[in-house]
Amino acid sequence: QVQLVESGGGSVQAGGSLRLSCIVTEPPYTTNCMGWFRQAPGKAREGVAVIHVDSTNTYYADSVKGRFTMSQDRAKNTMYLQMSSLRPEDTAMYYCAAGYQSFGNWLQNPLWGDHYRFWGQGTQVTVSS
């Protein structure tokens, strides 16, 4: 059974930083892609940062490029989302997610949420102006 647990959300002023963490518990070889998504009230879910085990690149939404960085600590089964220069429009519930998808299919649209079968419960990020 795959479990994902996020932490690190909170309230911050514009220009500030936060680091989200996601502990992933899974049987071996269950997932091969993972990432971060967000959903603001009244808006569609948006892929923020994702990676596949067969990829050398992390893919970011255009809206966060240069401000957010995704990383992993495999020894701790944890992935992180370092968020800097936060803006009010970054306010959302942030979710980590994981799934299993062939690299070719995944690469056609890495930020597509349907690649990811397993989801955490979410952590709220609020950025005030």
Coordinates of N, CA, C and O in Angstrom, one line a residue:
Q1 N 0.8 -1.2 0.0 CA 0.0 0.0 0.0 C 0.9 1.2 0.0 O 1.9 1.3 0.7
V2 N 0.5 2.2 -0.9 CA 1.3 3.4 -1.0 C 0.7 4.5 -0.1 O -0.5 4.7 -0.1
Q3 N 1.5 5.1 0.7 CA 1.0 6.2 1.5 C 1.9 7.4 1.4 O 3.1 7.3 1.3
L4 N 1.3 8.6 1.3 CA 2.0 9.9 1.2 C 1.5 10.8 2.2 O 0.3 11.0 2.3
V5 N 2.4 11.4 3.0 CA 2.1 12.3 4.0 C 2.8 13.6 3.9 O 4.1 13.6 4.0
E6 N 2.1 14.7 3.6 CA 2.7 16.0 3.4 C 2.8 16.8 4.8 O 2.0 16.5 5.7
S7 N 3.8 17.7 4.8 CA 3.9 18.6 6.0 C 4.6 19.8 5.5 O 5.2 19.9 4.4
G8 N 4.6 20.9 6.3 CA 5.4 22.1 6.0 C 4.6 23.3 5.5 O 5.2 24.3 5.3
G9 N 3.3 23.1 5.3 CA 2.5 24.2 4.8 C 2.4 25.3 5.9 O 2.8 25.1 7.1
G10 N 1.8 26.4 5.6 CA 1.6 27.5 6.6 C 1.3 28.8 5.9 O 1.0 28.8 4.7
S11 N 1.4 29.8 6.7 CA 1.1 31.2 6.2 C 2.4 32.0 6.1 O 3.2 31.9 7.0
V12 N 2.5 32.7 5.0 CA 3.8 33.5 4.8 C 3.4 34.8 4.1 O 2.4 34.8 3.3
Q13 N 4.2 35.8 4.2 CA 4.0 37.0 3.4 C 4.6 36.9 2.1 O 5.6 36.1 1.9
A14 N 4.1 37.6 1.1 CA 4.7 37.6 -0.2 C 6.2 37.9 -0.2 O 6.7 38.7 0.6
G15 N 6.9 37.1 -1.0 CA 8.4 37.2 -1.0 C 9.0 36.2 -0.1 O 10.3 36.0 -0.1
G16 N 8.3 35.6 0.8 CA 8.8 34.6 1.7 C 9.0 33.2 1.1 O 8.8 33.0 -0.1
S17 N 9.4 32.3 2.0 CA 9.8 31.0 1.6 C 9.1 29.9 2.5 O 8.9 30.2 3.7
L18 N 8.9 28.8 1.9 CA 8.4 27.6 2.7 C 9.0 26.4 2.0 O 9.3 26.3 0.8
R19 N 9.2 25.3 2.8 CA 9.6 24.0 2.3 C 8.6 23.0 2.7 O 8.3 22.8 3.9
L20 N 8.0 22.3 1.7 CA 7.1 21.2 1.9 C 7.8 19.9 1.9 O 8.8 19.8 1.1
S21 N 7.4 19.0 2.7 CA 7.9 17.6 2.7 C 6.8 16.6 2.5 O 5.7 16.8 2.8
C22 N 7.2 15.5 1.9 CA 6.3 14.4 1.7 C 7.0 13.1 1.9 O 8.0 12.8 1.2
I23 N 6.6 12.4 2.9 CA 7.1 11.1 3.2 C 6.3 10.0 2.4 O 5.1 10.0 2.5
V24 N 7.1 9.2 1.6 CA 6.4 8.2 0.8 C 6.7 6.8 1.3 O 7.9 6.5 1.5
T25 N 5.7 6.1 1.6 CA 5.8 4.7 2.1 C 5.2 3.8 1.0 O 4.0 4.0 0.7
E26 N 5.9 2.9 0.5 CA 5.4 2.0 -0.6 C 6.2 0.7 -0.7 O 7.4 0.7 -0.4
P27 N 5.5 -0.3 -1.2 CA 6.3 -1.5 -1.5 C 7.2 -1.2 -2.7 O 7.0 -0.3 -3.5
P28 N 8.3 -2.0 -2.8 CA 9.3 -1.8 -3.8 C 8.7 -1.8 -5.2 O 7.8 -2.6 -5.5
Y29 N 9.1 -0.9 -6.1 CA 8.8 -0.9 -7.5 C 7.3 -0.6 -7.7 O 6.8 -0.9 -8.8
T30 N 6.6 0.0 -6.8 CA 5.2 0.3 -7.0 C 5.0 1.6 -7.8 O 4.1 1.7 -8.6
T31 N 5.9 2.6 -7.6 CA 5.7 3.8 -8.3 C 7.0 4.2 -9.0 O 8.1 3.7 -8.6
N32 N 6.9 4.9 -10.1 CA 8.1 5.4 -10.8 C 8.0 6.9 -11.2 O 8.9 7.4 -11.9
C33 N 7.0 7.5 -10.8 CA 6.9 9.0 -11.0 C 6.2 9.6 -9.8 O 5.4 9.0 -9.1
M34 N 6.6 10.8 -9.5 CA 6.1 11.5 -8.4 C 6.2 13.0 -8.5 O 7.0 13.5 -9.4
G35 N 5.5 13.7 -7.7 CA 5.6 15.2 -7.8 C 4.6 15.9 -6.9 O 4.0 15.3 -6.0
W36 N 4.5 17.2 -7.2 CA 3.7 18.1 -6.4 C 2.7 18.7 -7.3 O 3.0 19.2 -8.4
F37 N 1.5 18.9 -6.7 CA 0.3 19.5 -7.4 C -0.3 20.5 -6.4 O 0.0 20.5 -5.2
R38 N -1.1 21.4 -6.9 CA -1.8 22.3 -6.0 C -3.2 22.6 -6.6 O -3.4 22.5 -7.8
Q39 N -4.1 23.0 -5.7 CA -5.4 23.4 -6.1 C -5.9 24.6 -5.3 O -6.0 24.4 -4.0
A40 N -6.2 25.7 -5.9 CA -6.8 26.8 -5.2 C -8.3 26.7 -5.3 O -8.8 26.1 -6.2
P41 N -9.0 27.4 -4.4 CA -10.4 27.3 -4.4 C -11.0 27.8 -5.7 O -10.6 28.9 -6.2
G42 N -11.9 27.1 -6.3 CA -12.5 27.4 -7.5 C -11.7 27.3 -8.8 O -12.1 27.6 -9.9
K43 N -10.5 26.7 -8.6 CA -9.6 26.5 -9.7 C -9.3 25.0 -9.9 O -9.5 24.2 -9.0
A44 N -8.9 24.7 -11.1 CA -8.5 23.3 -11.4 C -7.2 22.9 -10.8 O -6.4 23.8 -10.5
R45 N -7.0 21.7 -10.5 CA -5.7 21.2 -10.0 C -4.6 21.5 -11.0 O -4.8 21.3 -12.2
E46 N -3.5 21.9 -10.5 CA -2.3 22.3 -11.4 C -1.1 21.5 -11.0 O -0.8 21.4 -9.8
G47 N -0.4 20.9 -11.9 CA 0.9 20.3 -11.7 C 1.9 21.3 -11.4 O 2.0 22.3 -12.2
V48 N 2.7 21.2 -10.4 CA 3.7 22.1 -10.0 C 5.1 21.7 -10.4 O 5.9 22.4 -11.0
A49 N 5.5 20.5 -9.9 CA 6.8 19.9 -10.2 C 6.7 18.4 -10.1 O 6.2 17.9 -9.2
V50 N 7.3 17.8 -11.2 CA 7.2 16.3 -11.2 C 8.5 15.7 -11.8 O 9.3 16.4 -12.4
I51 N 8.7 14.4 -11.5 CA 9.9 13.7 -12.0 C 9.6 12.3 -12.2 O 8.7 11.7 -11.5
H52 N 10.3 11.6 -13.1 CA 10.1 10.2 -13.4 C 11.5 9.6 -13.2 O 12.5 10.2 -13.4
V53 N 11.5 8.3 -12.7 CA 12.8 7.7 -12.4 C 13.7 7.6 -13.6 O 14.9 7.5 -13.5
D54 N 13.1 7.6 -14.8 CA 13.9 7.4 -16.1 C 14.2 8.8 -16.7 O 14.8 8.9 -17.8
S55 N 13.9 9.9 -16.0 CA 14.2 11.2 -16.5 C 15.3 11.8 -15.7 O 15.4 11.7 -14.5
T56 N 16.1 12.6 -16.4 CA 17.2 13.4 -15.7 C 16.7 14.8 -15.4 O 17.4 15.5 -14.8
N57 N 15.5 15.1 -15.8 CA 14.9 16.4 -15.6 C 13.7 16.4 -14.7 O 13.0 15.5 -14.7
T58 N 13.6 17.5 -13.9 CA 12.4 17.7 -13.2 C 11.6 18.8 -14.0 O 12.2 19.7 -14.5
Y59 N 10.3 18.5 -14.1 CA 9.5 19.4 -14.9 C 8.7 20.3 -14.0 O 8.1 19.8 -13.0
Y60 N 8.6 21.6 -14.3 CA 8.0 22.6 -13.5 C 6.9 23.3 -14.3 O 7.1 23.5 -15.5
A61 N 5.9 23.7 -13.6 CA 4.9 24.6 -14.2 C 5.6 25.9 -14.5 O 6.4 26.4 -13.8
D62 N 5.2 26.6 -15.6 CA 5.8 27.8 -16.0 C 5.6 28.9 -14.9 O 6.5 29.7 -14.7
S63 N 4.6 28.8 -14.1 CA 4.3 29.8 -13.1 C 5.2 29.7 -11.9 O 5.3 30.6 -11.1
V64 N 5.9 28.6 -11.8 CA 6.8 28.4 -10.6 C 8.3 28.3 -11.0 O 9.2 28.2 -10.1
K65 N 8.6 28.2 -12.3 CA 10.0 28.1 -12.7 C 10.9 29.2 -12.1 O 10.5 30.4 -12.2
G66 N 12.0 28.8 -11.6 CA 12.9 29.8 -11.1 C 12.6 30.1 -9.6 O 13.5 30.8 -9.0
R67 N 11.5 29.7 -9.1 CA 11.1 30.0 -7.7 C 11.0 28.7 -6.9 O 11.3 28.8 -5.7
F68 N 10.5 27.7 -7.5 CA 10.3 26.4 -6.7 C 11.3 25.4 -7.2 O 11.7 25.3 -8.3
T69 N 11.8 24.5 -6.2 CA 12.7 23.5 -6.5 C 12.2 22.2 -5.8 O 12.0 22.2 -4.6
M70 N 12.1 21.1 -6.6 CA 11.8 19.8 -6.1 C 13.0 19.0 -5.9 O 13.9 19.1 -6.8
S71 N 13.1 18.3 -4.8 CA 14.2 17.4 -4.5 C 13.8 16.2 -3.8 O 12.6 16.1 -3.4
Q72 N 14.7 15.2 -3.7 CA 14.4 14.0 -3.0 C 15.5 13.5 -2.1 O 16.7 13.8 -2.5
D73 N 15.2 12.9 -1.0 CA 16.1 12.2 -0.2 C 15.7 10.8 -0.1 O 14.8 10.4 0.6
R74 N 16.3 10.0 -1.0 CA 15.9 8.6 -1.1 C 16.1 7.8 0.2 O 15.3 6.9 0.5
A75 N 17.1 8.1 0.9 CA 17.4 7.4 2.1 C 16.3 7.6 3.2 O 16.1 6.8 4.0
K76 N 15.6 8.8 3.1 CA 14.6 9.1 4.0 C 13.2 8.9 3.3 O 12.2 9.2 4.0
N77 N 13.2 8.4 2.1 CA 11.9 8.2 1.4 C 11.1 9.5 1.4 O 9.8 9.4 1.6
T78 N 11.7 10.6 1.2 CA 11.1 11.9 1.3 C 11.4 12.7 0.1 O 12.5 12.7 -0.4
M79 N 10.3 13.4 -0.4 CA 10.6 14.5 -1.4 C 10.2 15.8 -0.8 O 9.3 15.9 0.1
Y80 N 10.8 16.8 -1.4 CA 10.6 18.2 -0.9 C 10.2 19.1 -2.0 O 10.5 18.9 -3.2
L81 N 9.6 20.2 -1.6 CA 9.3 21.3 -2.5 C 9.7 22.6 -1.8 O 9.1 23.0 -0.9
Q82 N 10.9 23.1 -2.2 CA 11.3 24.4 -1.7 C 10.7 25.5 -2.5 O 10.9 25.6 -3.7
M83 N 10.0 26.4 -1.8 CA 9.2 27.4 -2.5 C 9.8 28.8 -2.0 O 9.8 29.0 -0.8
S84 N 10.3 29.6 -3.0 CA 10.8 30.9 -2.6 C 10.1 32.0 -3.4 O 9.4 31.7 -4.4
S85 N 10.3 33.2 -3.0 CA 9.7 34.3 -3.7 C 8.2 34.1 -3.9 O 7.6 34.3 -5.0
L86 N 7.6 33.7 -2.8 CA 6.1 33.3 -2.9 C 5.3 34.5 -3.2 O 5.6 35.6 -2.8
R87 N 4.2 34.2 -3.9 CA 3.3 35.2 -4.3 C 1.9 34.9 -3.8 O 1.6 33.7 -3.6
P88 N 1.0 35.9 -3.7 CA -0.4 35.5 -3.3 C -1.0 34.5 -4.2 O -1.8 33.7 -3.7
E89 N -0.7 34.5 -5.5 CA -1.3 33.5 -6.4 C -0.8 32.1 -6.2 O -1.3 31.2 -6.8
D90 N 0.2 31.9 -5.3 CA 0.6 30.6 -5.0 C -0.2 30.0 -3.9 O 0.0 28.8 -3.5
T91 N -1.1 30.7 -3.3 CA -2.0 30.2 -2.3 C -2.9 29.1 -2.8 O -3.5 29.2 -3.8
A92 N -2.8 27.9 -2.1 CA -3.5 26.7 -2.6 C -3.3 25.6 -1.6 O -2.4 25.7 -0.7
M93 N -4.0 24.5 -1.7 CA -3.7 23.3 -1.1 C -2.7 22.6 -1.9 O -2.9 22.4 -3.1
Y94 N -1.6 22.2 -1.3 CA -0.6 21.5 -2.1 C -0.6 20.0 -1.7 O -0.7 19.6 -0.5
Y95 N -0.5 19.2 -2.8 CA -0.5 17.7 -2.6 C 0.7 17.1 -3.2 O 1.2 17.5 -4.3
C96 N 1.2 16.1 -2.6 CA 2.2 15.2 -3.3 C 1.5 14.0 -3.8 O 0.5 13.6 -3.3
A97 N 2.1 13.5 -4.9 CA 1.4 12.4 -5.6 C 2.5 11.5 -6.2 O 3.6 11.9 -6.4
A98 N 2.1 10.2 -6.4 CA 3.0 9.2 -7.0 C 2.2 8.3 -7.8 O 1.0 8.1 -7.6
G99 N 2.9 7.7 -8.8 CA 2.2 6.8 -9.7 C 3.2 5.9 -10.5 O 4.4 6.0 -10.3
Y100 N 2.6 5.1 -11.4 CA 3.4 4.2 -12.2 C 3.0 4.4 -13.6 O 1.8 4.2 -14.0
Q101 N 3.9 4.9 -14.5 CA 3.6 5.2 -15.9 C 4.8 4.9 -16.7 O 5.9 5.2 -16.3
S102 N 4.6 4.4 -17.9 CA 5.8 4.3 -18.8 C 6.4 5.6 -19.1 O 5.7 6.7 -19.1
F103 N 7.7 5.7 -19.3 CA 8.4 6.9 -19.5 C 7.8 7.7 -20.7 O 7.6 8.9 -20.7
G104 N 7.6 6.9 -21.8 CA 7.1 7.5 -23.0 C 5.8 8.2 -22.8 O 5.5 9.3 -23.3
N105 N 4.8 7.5 -22.2 CA 3.5 8.1 -21.9 C 3.6 9.3 -21.0 O 3.0 10.3 -21.2
W106 N 4.5 9.1 -20.0 CA 4.6 10.2 -19.0 C 5.2 11.4 -19.6 O 4.8 12.6 -19.4
L107 N 6.2 11.2 -20.5 CA 6.9 12.4 -21.1 C 6.0 13.2 -22.0 O 6.2 14.4 -22.2
Q108 N 4.9 12.6 -22.5 CA 4.0 13.4 -23.4 C 3.3 14.6 -22.6 O 3.0 15.6 -23.2
N109 N 3.1 14.4 -21.3 CA 2.6 15.5 -20.5 C 2.9 15.2 -19.0 O 2.0 14.7 -18.3
P110 N 4.1 15.5 -18.6 CA 4.5 15.1 -17.3 C 3.7 15.7 -16.1 O 3.5 15.0 -15.1
L111 N 3.1 16.8 -16.4 CA 2.3 17.5 -15.3 C 0.9 17.1 -15.3 O 0.1 17.6 -14.5
W112 N 0.5 16.1 -16.1 CA -0.9 15.6 -16.1 C -1.2 14.8 -14.9 O -0.5 13.8 -14.6
G113 N -2.2 15.2 -14.1 CA -2.5 14.5 -12.9 C -2.9 13.1 -12.9 O -2.7 12.3 -12.0
D114 N -3.4 12.7 -14.1 CA -3.9 11.3 -14.2 C -2.7 10.3 -14.2 O -3.0 9.1 -14.1
H115 N -1.5 10.7 -14.4 CA -0.4 9.8 -14.3 C -0.2 9.3 -12.9 O 0.5 8.3 -12.6
Y116 N -0.7 10.0 -11.9 CA -0.4 9.8 -10.5 C -1.6 9.2 -9.8 O -2.6 9.8 -9.6
R117 N -1.5 7.9 -9.4 CA -2.6 7.2 -8.8 C -2.7 7.5 -7.3 O -3.8 7.4 -6.7
F118 N -1.6 7.8 -6.6 CA -1.6 7.9 -5.1 C -1.4 9.3 -4.7 O -0.5 10.0 -5.2
W119 N -2.2 9.8 -3.8 CA -2.2 11.2 -3.4 C -2.1 11.3 -1.8 O -2.7 10.5 -1.1
G120 N -1.4 12.3 -1.4 CA -1.5 12.7 0.0 C -2.7 13.5 0.4 O -3.5 13.8 -0.5
Q121 N -2.8 13.8 1.6 CA -4.0 14.5 2.1 C -4.0 16.0 1.9 O -5.0 16.7 2.0
G122 N -2.8 16.5 1.6 CA -2.7 18.0 1.3 C -2.2 18.8 2.4 O -2.4 18.4 3.6
T123 N -1.5 19.9 2.1 CA -1.1 20.8 3.1 C -1.3 22.2 2.6 O -1.0 22.5 1.4
Q124 N -1.9 23.1 3.4 CA -2.3 24.4 2.9 C -1.2 25.4 3.0 O -0.4 25.5 3.9
V125 N -1.0 26.1 1.9 CA -0.1 27.2 1.8 C -0.9 28.5 1.5 O -1.6 28.6 0.6
T126 N -0.7 29.5 2.4 CA -1.4 30.8 2.2 C -0.3 31.9 2.2 O 0.5 32.0 3.1
V127 N -0.4 32.7 1.1 CA 0.6 33.8 0.9 C -0.2 35.1 0.9 O -1.1 35.3 0.1
S128 N 0.2 36.0 1.9 CA -0.5 37.2 2.0 C 0.3 38.3 1.3 O 1.5 38.3 1.3
S129 N -0.4 39.3 0.8 CA 0.3 40.5 0.2 C 0.7 41.5 1.2 O 0.3 41.5 2.3

